[in-house]
C-alpha positions as a Markdown table, in Angstrom:
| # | Residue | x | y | z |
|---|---|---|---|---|
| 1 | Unk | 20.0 | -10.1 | -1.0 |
| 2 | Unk | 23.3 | -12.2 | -1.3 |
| 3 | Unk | 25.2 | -12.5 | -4.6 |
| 4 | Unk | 26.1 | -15.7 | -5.3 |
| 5 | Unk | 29.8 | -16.3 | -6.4 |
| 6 | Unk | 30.0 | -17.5 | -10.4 |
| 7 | Unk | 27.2 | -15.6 | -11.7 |
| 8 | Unk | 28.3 | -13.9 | -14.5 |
| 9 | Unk | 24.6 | -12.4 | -14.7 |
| 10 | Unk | 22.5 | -10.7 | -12.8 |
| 11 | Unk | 18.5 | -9.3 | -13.1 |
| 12 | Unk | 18.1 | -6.0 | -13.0 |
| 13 | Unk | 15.9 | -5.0 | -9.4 |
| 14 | Unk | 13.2 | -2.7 | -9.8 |
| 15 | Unk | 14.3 | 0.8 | -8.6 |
| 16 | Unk | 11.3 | 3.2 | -10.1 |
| 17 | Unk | 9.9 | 4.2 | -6.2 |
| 18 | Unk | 12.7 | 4.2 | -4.4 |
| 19 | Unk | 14.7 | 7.3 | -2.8 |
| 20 | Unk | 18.5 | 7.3 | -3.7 |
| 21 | Unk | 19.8 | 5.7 | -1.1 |
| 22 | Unk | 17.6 | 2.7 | -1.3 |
| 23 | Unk | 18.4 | 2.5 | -5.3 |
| 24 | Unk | 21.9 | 2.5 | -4.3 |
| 25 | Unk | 21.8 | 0.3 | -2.2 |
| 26 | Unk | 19.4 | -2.6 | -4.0 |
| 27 | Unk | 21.9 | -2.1 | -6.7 |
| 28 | Unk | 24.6 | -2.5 | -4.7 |
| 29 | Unk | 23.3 | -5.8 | -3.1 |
| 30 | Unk | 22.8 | -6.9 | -6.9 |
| 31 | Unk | 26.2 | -6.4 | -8.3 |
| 32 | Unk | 25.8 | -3.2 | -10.1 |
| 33 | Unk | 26.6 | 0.1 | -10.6 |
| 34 | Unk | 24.3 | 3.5 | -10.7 |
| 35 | Unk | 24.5 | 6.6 | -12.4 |
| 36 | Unk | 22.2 | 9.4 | -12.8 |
| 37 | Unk | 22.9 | 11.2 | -15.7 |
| 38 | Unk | 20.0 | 14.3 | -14.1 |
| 39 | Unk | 22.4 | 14.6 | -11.3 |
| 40 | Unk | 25.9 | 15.1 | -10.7 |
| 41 | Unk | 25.6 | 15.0 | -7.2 |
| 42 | Unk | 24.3 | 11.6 | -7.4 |
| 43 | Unk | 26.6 | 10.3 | -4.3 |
| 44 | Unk | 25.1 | 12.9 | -2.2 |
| 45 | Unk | 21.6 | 12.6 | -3.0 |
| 46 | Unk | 19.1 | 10.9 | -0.4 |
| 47 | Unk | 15.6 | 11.3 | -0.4 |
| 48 | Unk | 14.9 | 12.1 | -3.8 |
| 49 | Unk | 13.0 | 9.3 | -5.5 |
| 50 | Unk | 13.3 | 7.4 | -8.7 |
| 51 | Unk | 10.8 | 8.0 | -11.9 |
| 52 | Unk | 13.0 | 6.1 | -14.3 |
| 53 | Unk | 15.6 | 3.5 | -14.6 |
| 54 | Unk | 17.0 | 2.0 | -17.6 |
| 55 | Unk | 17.9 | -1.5 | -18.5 |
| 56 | Unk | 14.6 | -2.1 | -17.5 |
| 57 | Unk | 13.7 | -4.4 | -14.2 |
| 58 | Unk | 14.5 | -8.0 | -15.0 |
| 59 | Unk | 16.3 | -7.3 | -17.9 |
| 60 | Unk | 19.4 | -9.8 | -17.2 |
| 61 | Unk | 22.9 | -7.8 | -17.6 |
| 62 | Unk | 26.7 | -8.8 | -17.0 |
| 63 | Unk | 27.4 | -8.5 | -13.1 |
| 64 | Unk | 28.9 | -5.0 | -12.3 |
| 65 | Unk | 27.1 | -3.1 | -15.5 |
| 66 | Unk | 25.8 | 0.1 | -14.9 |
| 67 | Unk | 22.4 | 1.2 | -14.4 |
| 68 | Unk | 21.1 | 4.8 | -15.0 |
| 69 | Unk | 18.2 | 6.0 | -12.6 |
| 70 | Unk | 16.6 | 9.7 | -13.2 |
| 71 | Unk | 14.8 | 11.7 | -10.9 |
| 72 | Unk | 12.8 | 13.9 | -13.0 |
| 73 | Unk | 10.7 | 13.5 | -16.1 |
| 74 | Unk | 12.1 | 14.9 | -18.9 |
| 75 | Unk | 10.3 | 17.8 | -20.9 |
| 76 | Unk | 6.9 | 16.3 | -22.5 |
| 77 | Unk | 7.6 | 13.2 | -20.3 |
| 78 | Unk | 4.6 | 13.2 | -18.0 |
| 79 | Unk | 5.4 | 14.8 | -14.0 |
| 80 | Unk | 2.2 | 15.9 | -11.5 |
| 81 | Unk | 0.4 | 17.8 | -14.0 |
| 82 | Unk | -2.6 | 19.5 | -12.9 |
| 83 | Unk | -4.9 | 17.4 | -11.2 |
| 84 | Unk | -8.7 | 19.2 | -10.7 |
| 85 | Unk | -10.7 | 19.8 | -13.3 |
| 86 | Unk | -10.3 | 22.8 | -15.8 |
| 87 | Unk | -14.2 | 23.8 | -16.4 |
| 88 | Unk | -16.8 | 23.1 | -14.2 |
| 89 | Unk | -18.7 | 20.4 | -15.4 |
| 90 | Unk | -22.5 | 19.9 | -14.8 |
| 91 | Unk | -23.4 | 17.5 | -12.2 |
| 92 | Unk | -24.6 | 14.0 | -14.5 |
| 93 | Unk | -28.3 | 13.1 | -14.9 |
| 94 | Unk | -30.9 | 15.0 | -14.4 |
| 95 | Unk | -33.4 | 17.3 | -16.2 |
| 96 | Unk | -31.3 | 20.1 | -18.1 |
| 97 | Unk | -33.0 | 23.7 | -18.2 |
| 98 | Unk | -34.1 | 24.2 | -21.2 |
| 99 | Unk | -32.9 | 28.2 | -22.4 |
| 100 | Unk | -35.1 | 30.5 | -24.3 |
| 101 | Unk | -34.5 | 31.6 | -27.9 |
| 102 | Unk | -31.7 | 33.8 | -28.4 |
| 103 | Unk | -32.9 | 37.1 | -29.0 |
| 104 | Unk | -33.3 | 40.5 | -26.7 |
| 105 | Unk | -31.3 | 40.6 | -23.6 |
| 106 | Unk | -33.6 | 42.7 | -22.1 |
| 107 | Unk | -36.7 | 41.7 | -23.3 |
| 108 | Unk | -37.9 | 41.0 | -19.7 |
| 109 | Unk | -37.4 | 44.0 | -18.3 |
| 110 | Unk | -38.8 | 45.8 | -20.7 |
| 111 | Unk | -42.2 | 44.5 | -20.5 |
């Protein structure tokens, strides 16, 4: 992407998806700056990828503002979770068994 000379404002680019040097890089090609307020070693970071940017993607903003990516969720913000079921659930449809009275637990066997 080429800045044009004159433009006092630019649109933000989306970064959410992109690894560091990508971000930095659109961001660059856009005018503006990048921090990452998650990590200090931002400049050295490469393949980590962006979760969350703020001004938001097209949000117009002065040429050479800054524009804060992170690289993890925060606490309570969301991340991988666990992703297979908890409880066994019973295949859908079908005839369910139908249980006997609560009662003896031994009551067959001791016929």
């Amino acid at each position: 992407m080429r800045i044009t000379p004159k433009t006092p404002e630019v649109r933000v680019p989306r970064l959410v998806g992109l690894m560091a040097v990508d971000a930095r890089e659109t961001a660059r090609a856009q005018g503006l700056f990048l921090n990452a307020p998650d990590r200090p070693d931002f400049h050295l970071t490469v393949v980590d990828y962006v979760v969350r940017q703020y001004p938001q993607p097209g949000a117009e903003v002065p040429r050479e503002s800054m524009v804060y990516v992170w690289f993890d969720f925060g606490d309570g913000e969301g991340g991988g979770g666990v992703r297979e079921p908890r409880i066994p659930r019973p295949p859908a449809g079908g005839m369910q068994r139908e249980l006997g009275e609560p009662g003896d637990a031994f009551e067959m066997i001791n016929r």
